[in-house]
Coordinates of N, CA and C in Angstrom, one line a residue:
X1269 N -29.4 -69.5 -195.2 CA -29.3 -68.1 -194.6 C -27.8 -67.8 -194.6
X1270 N -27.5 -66.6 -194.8 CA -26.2 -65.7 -194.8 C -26.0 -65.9 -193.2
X1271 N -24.4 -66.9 -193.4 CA -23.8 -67.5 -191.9 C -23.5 -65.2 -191.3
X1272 N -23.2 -64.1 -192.0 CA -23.1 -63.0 -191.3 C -24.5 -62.5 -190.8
X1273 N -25.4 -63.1 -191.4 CA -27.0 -62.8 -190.9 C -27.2 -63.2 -190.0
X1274 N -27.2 -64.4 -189.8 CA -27.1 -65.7 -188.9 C -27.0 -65.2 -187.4
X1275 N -25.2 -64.9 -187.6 CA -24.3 -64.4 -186.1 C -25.2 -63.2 -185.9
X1276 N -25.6 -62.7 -186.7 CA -26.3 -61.2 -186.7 C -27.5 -61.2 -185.8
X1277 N -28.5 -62.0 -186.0 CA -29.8 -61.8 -185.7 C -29.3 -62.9 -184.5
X1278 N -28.5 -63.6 -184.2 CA -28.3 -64.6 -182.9 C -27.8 -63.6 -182.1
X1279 N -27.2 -62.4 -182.1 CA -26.1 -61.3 -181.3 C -27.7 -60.7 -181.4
X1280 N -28.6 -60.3 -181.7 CA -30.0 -59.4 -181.4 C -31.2 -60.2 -180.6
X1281 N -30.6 -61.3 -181.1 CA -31.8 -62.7 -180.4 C -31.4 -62.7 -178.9
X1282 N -30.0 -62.8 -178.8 CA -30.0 -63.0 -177.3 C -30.2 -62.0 -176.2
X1283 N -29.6 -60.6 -176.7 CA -29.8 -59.2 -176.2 C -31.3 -58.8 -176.1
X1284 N -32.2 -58.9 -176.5 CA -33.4 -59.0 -176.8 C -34.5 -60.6 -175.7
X1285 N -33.4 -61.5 -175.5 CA -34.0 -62.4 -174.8 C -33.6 -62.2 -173.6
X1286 N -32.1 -61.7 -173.2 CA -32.1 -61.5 -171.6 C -32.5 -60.7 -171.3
X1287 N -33.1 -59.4 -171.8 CA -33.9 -58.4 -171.4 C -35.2 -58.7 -171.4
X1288 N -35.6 -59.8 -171.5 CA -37.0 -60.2 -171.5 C -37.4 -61.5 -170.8
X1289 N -36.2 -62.5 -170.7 CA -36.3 -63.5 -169.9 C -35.4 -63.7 -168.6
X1290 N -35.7 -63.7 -167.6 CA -34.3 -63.6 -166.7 C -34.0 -65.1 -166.5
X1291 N -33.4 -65.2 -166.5 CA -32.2 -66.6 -166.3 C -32.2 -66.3 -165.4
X1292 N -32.3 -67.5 -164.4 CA -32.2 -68.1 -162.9 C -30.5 -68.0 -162.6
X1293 N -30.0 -66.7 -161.6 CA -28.9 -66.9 -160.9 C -28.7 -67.9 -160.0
X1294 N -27.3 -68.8 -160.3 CA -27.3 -69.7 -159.3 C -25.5 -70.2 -159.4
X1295 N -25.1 -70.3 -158.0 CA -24.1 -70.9 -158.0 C -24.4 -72.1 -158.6
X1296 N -25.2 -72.6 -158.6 CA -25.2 -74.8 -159.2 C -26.2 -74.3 -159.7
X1297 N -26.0 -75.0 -161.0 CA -27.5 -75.3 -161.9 C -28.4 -75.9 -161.2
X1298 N -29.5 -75.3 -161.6 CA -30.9 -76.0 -160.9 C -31.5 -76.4 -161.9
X1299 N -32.9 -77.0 -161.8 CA -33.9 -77.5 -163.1 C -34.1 -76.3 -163.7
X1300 N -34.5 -75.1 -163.2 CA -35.2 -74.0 -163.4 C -34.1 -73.2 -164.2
X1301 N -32.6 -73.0 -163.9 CA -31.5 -72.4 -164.7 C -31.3 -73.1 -165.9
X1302 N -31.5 -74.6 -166.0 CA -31.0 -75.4 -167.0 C -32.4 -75.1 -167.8
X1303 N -33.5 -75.2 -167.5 CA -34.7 -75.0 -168.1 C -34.7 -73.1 -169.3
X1304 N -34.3 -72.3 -168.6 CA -34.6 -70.7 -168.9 C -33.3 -71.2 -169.8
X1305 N -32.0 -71.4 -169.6 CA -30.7 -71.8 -170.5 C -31.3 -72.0 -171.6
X1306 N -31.8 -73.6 -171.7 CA -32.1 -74.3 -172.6 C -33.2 -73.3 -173.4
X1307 N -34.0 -73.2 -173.2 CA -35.4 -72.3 -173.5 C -34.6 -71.1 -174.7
X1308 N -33.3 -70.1 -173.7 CA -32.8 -69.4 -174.5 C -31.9 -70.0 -175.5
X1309 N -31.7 -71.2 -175.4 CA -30.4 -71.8 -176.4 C -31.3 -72.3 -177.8
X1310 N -32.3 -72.4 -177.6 CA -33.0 -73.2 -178.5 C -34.0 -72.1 -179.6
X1311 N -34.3 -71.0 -179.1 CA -34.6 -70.0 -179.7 C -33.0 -69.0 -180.5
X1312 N -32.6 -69.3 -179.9 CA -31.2 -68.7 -181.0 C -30.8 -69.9 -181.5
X1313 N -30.6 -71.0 -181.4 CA -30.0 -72.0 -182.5 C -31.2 -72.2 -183.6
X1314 N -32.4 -72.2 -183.6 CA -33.7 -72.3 -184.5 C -33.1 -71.2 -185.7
X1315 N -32.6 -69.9 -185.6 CA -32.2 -69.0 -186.2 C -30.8 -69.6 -187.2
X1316 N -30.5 -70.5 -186.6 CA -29.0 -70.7 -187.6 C -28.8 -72.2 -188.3
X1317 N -30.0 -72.9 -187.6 CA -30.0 -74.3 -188.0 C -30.5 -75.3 -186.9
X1318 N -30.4 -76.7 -187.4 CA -31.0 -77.6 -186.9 C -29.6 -78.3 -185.7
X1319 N -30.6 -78.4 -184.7 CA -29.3 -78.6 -183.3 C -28.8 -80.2 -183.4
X1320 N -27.2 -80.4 -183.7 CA -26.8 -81.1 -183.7 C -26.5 -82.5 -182.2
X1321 N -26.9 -83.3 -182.2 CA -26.7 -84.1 -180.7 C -27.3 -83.1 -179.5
X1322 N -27.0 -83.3 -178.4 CA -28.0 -83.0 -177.4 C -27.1 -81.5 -176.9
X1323 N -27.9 -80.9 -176.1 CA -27.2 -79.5 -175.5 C -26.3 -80.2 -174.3
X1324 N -25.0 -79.5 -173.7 CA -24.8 -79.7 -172.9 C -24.6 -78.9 -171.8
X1325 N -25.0 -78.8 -170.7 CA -24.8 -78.4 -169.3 C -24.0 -78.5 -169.0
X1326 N -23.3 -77.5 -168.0 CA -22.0 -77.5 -166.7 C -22.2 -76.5 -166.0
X1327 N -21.0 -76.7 -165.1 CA -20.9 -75.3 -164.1 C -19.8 -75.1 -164.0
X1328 N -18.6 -74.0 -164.0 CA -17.8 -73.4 -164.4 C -17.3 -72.7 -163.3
X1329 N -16.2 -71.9 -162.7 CA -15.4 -71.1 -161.9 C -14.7 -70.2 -162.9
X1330 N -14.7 -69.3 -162.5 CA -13.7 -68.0 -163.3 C -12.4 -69.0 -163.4
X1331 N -11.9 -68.7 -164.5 CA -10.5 -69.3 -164.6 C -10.9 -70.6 -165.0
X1332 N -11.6 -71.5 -165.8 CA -11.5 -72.6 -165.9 C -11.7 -73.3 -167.4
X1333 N -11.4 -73.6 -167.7 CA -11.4 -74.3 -169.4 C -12.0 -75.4 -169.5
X1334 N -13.3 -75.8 -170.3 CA -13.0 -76.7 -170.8 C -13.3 -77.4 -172.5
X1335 N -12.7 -78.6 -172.8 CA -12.3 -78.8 -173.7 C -12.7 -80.1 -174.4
X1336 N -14.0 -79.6 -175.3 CA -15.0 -80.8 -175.9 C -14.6 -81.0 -176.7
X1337 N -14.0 -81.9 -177.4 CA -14.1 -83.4 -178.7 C -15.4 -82.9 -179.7
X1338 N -14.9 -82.7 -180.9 CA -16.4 -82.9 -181.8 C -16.0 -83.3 -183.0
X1339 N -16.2 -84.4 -183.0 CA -16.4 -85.0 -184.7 C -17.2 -84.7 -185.3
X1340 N -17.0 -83.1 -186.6 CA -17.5 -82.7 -187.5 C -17.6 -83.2 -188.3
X1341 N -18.6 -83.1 -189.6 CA -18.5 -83.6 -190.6 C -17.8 -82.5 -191.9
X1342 N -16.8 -82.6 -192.4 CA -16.5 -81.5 -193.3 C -17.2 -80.7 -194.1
X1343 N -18.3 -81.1 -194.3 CA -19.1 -80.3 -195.7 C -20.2 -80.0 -195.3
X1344 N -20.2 -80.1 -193.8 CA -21.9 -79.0 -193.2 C -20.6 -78.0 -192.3
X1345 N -21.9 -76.6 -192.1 CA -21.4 -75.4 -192.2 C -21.8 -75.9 -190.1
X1346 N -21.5 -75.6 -188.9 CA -21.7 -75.3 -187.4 C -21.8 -74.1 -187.5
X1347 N -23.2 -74.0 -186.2 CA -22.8 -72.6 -185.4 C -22.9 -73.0 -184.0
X1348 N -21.7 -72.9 -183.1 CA -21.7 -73.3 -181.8 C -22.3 -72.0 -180.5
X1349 N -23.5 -72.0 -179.1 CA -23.9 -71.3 -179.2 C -23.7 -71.9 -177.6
X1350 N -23.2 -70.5 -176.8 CA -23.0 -71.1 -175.1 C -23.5 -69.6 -174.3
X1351 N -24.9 -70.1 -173.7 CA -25.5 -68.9 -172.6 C -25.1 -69.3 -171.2
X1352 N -24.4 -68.4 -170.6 CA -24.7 -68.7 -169.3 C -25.4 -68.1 -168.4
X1353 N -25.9 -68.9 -166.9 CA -27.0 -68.0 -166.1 C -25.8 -66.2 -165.8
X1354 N -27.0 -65.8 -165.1 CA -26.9 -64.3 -164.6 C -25.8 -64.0 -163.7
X1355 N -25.2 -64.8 -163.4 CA -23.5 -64.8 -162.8 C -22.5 -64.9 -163.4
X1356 N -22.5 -65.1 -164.4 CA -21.5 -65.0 -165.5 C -21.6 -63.5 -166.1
X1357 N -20.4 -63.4 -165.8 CA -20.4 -62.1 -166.6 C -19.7 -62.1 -168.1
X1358 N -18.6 -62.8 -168.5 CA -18.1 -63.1 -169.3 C -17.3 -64.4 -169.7
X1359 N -17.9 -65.0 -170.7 CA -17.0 -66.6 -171.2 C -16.9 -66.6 -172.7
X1360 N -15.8 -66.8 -172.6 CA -15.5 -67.0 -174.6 C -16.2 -68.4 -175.4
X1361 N -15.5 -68.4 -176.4 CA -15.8 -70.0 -176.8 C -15.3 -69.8 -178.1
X1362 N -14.3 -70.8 -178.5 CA -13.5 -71.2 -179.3 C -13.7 -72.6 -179.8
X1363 N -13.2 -72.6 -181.5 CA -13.0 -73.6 -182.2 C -11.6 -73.6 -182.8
X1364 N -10.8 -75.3 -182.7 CA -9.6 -75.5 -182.7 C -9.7 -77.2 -183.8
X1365 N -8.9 -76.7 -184.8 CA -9.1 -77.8 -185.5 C -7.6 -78.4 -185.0
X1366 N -7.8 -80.2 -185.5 CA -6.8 -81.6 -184.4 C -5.7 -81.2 -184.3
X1367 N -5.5 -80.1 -185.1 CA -3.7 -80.0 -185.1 C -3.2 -79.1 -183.9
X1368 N -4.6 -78.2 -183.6 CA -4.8 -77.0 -182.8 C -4.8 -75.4 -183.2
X1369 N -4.9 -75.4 -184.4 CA -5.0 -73.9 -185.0 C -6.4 -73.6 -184.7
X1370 N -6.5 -72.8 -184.8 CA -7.7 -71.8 -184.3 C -8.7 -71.7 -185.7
X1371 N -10.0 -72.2 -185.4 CA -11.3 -72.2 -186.5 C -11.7 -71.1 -186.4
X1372 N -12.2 -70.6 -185.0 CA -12.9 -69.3 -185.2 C -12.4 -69.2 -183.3
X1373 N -12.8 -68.4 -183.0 CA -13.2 -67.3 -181.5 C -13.5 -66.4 -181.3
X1374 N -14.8 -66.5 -180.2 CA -15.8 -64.6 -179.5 C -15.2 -64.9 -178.1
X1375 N -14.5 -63.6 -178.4 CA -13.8 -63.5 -177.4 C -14.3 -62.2 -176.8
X1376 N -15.5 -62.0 -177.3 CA -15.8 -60.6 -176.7 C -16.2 -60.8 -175.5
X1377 N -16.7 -59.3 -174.7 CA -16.9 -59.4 -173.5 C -18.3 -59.5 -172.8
X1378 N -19.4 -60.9 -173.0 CA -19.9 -61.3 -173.0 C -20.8 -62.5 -172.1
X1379 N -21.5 -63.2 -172.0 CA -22.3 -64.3 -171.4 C -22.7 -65.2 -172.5
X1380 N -22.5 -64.7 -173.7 CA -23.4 -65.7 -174.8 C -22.7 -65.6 -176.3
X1381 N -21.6 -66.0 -176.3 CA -20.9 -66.5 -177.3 C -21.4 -67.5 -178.1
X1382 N -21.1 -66.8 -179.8 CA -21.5 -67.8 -180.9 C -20.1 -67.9 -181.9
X1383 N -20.3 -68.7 -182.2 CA -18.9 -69.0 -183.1 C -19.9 -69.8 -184.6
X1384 N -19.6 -69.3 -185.9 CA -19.7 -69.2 -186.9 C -18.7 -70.6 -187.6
X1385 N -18.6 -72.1 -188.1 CA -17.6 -72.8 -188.4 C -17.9 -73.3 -189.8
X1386 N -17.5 -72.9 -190.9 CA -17.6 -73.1 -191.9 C -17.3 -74.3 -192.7
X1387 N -17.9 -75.1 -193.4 CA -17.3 -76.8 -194.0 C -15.8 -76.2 -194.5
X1388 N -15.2 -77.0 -194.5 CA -13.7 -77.1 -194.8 C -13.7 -78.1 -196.2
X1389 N -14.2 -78.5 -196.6 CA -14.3 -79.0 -198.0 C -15.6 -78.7 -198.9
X1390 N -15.6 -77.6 -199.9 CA -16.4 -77.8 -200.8 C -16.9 -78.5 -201.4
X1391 N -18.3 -78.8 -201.9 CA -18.7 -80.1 -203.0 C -19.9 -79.7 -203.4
X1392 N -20.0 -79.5 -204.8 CA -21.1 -79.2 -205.4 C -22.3 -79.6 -205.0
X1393 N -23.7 -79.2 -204.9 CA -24.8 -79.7 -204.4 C -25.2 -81.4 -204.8
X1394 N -24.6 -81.4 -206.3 CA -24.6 -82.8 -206.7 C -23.8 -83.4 -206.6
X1395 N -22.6 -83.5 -205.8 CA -21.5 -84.5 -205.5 C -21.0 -83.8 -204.0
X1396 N -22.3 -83.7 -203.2 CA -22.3 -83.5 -201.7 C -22.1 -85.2 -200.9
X1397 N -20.6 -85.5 -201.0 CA -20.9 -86.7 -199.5 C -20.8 -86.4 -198.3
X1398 N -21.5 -86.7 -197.8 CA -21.6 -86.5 -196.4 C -20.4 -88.0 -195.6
X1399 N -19.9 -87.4 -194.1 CA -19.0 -88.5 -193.4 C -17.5 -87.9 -193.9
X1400 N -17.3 -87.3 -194.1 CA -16.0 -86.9 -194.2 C -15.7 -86.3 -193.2
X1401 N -14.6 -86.9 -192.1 CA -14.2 -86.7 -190.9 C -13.7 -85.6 -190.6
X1402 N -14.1 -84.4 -190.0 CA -13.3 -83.4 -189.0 C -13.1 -82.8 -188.1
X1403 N -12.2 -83.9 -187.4 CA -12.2 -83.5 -185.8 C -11.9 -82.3 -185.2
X1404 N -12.3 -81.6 -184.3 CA -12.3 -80.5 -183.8 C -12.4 -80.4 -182.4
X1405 N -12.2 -79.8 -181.3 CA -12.3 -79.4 -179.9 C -12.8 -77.8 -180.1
X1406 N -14.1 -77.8 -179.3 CA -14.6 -76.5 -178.8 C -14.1 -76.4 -177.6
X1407 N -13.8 -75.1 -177.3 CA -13.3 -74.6 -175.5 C -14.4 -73.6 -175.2
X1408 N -15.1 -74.0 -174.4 CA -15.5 -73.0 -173.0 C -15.0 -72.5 -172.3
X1409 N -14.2 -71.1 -172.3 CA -13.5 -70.4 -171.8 C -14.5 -69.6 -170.5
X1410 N -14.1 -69.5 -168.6 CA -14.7 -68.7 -168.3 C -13.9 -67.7 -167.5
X1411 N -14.4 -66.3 -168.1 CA -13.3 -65.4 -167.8 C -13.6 -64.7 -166.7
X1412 N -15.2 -64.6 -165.9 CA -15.5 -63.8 -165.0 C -17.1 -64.6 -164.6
X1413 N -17.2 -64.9 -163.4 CA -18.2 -65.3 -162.6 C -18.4 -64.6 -161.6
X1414 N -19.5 -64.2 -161.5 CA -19.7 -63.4 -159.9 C -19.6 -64.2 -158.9
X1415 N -20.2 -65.5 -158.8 CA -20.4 -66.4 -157.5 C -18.9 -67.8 -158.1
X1416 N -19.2 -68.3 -156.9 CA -18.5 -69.6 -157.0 C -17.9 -70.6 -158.5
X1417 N -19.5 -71.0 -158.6 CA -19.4 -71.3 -160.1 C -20.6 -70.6 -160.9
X1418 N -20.5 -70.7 -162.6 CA -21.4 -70.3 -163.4 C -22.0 -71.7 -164.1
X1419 N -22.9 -71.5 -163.8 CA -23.8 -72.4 -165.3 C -24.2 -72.1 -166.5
X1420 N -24.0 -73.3 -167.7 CA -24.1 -72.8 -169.1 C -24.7 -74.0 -169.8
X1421 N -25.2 -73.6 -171.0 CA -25.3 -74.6 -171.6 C -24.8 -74.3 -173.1
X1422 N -24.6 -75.6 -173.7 CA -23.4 -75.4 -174.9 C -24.7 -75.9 -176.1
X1423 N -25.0 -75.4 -177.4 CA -25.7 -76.1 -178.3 C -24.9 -76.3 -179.4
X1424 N -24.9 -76.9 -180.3 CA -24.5 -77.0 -181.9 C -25.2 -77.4 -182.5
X1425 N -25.5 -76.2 -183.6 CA -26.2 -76.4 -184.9 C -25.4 -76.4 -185.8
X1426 N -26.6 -77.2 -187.2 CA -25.3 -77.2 -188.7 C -26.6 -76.9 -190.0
X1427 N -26.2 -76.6 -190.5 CA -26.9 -76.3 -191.3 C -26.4 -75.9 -193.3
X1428 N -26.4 -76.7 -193.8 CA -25.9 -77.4 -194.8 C -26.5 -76.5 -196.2

């Protein structure tokens, strides 16, 4: 699929899903917020690919960063995808390759940032190896919480 189709119909998938599913408000994640999260993370990552290792959960305060480790593989394409419940009002999410330059960032004004990460080494479909190291840090940026803290959950898909 067209990685501009992709961001496309995942920016309609989610607008279309919080208007139809309410996500559980909560200062602390519950079963039930991690549950509706998940539920919505996994219907927009189906759209762009096959989800990489497990989703991750947290809870967040306006003003707070944080900063995941991801050993990519260079020659599959990511799409990194972070909803948070109904107190979040806006969180970015950024990709920074080891040196620190900037891969991609949605920095818009949002709850459900996707970032688009493209292989960094081409290879013909017949001289595709896979394992070629590229480390990278995703940031969960949260710029606005109504309550104390916000809950989120992080997915990555790749799709080759």
């Amino acid at each position: 699929m067209n990685p501009r189709t992709c961001l496309n119909l995942a920016a309609i998938a989610s607008i279309t899903l919080f208007a139809a599913i309410p996500v559980a408000g909560a200062a602390k994640l519950s079963p039930d917020s991690t549950a509706e999260i998940r539920k919505l993370l996994n219907m927009l990552g189906d759209i762009c690919g096959k989800e990489v290792g497990e989703t991750r959960f947290g809870e967040m305060a306006t003003g707070d960063v944080i900063s995941i480790p991801f050993d990519a593989d260079a020659t599959v394409e990511y799409h990194f995808n972070v909803i948070c419940d109904d107190d979040c009002e806006n969180v970015d999410l950024a990709a920074q390759e080891a040196d620190g330059s900037e891969i991609d960032v949605d920095d818009a004004d949002d709850n459900a940032p996707v970032l688009n990460v493209h292989e960094s080494e081409y290879r013909s479909a017949s001289d595709k190896p896979k394992g070629i190291l590229r480390p990278m840090t995703i940031e969960i940026r949260m710029k606005s919480c109504k309550a104390e803290t916000c809950g989120y959950g992080l997915r990555v898909s790749a799709s080759e």
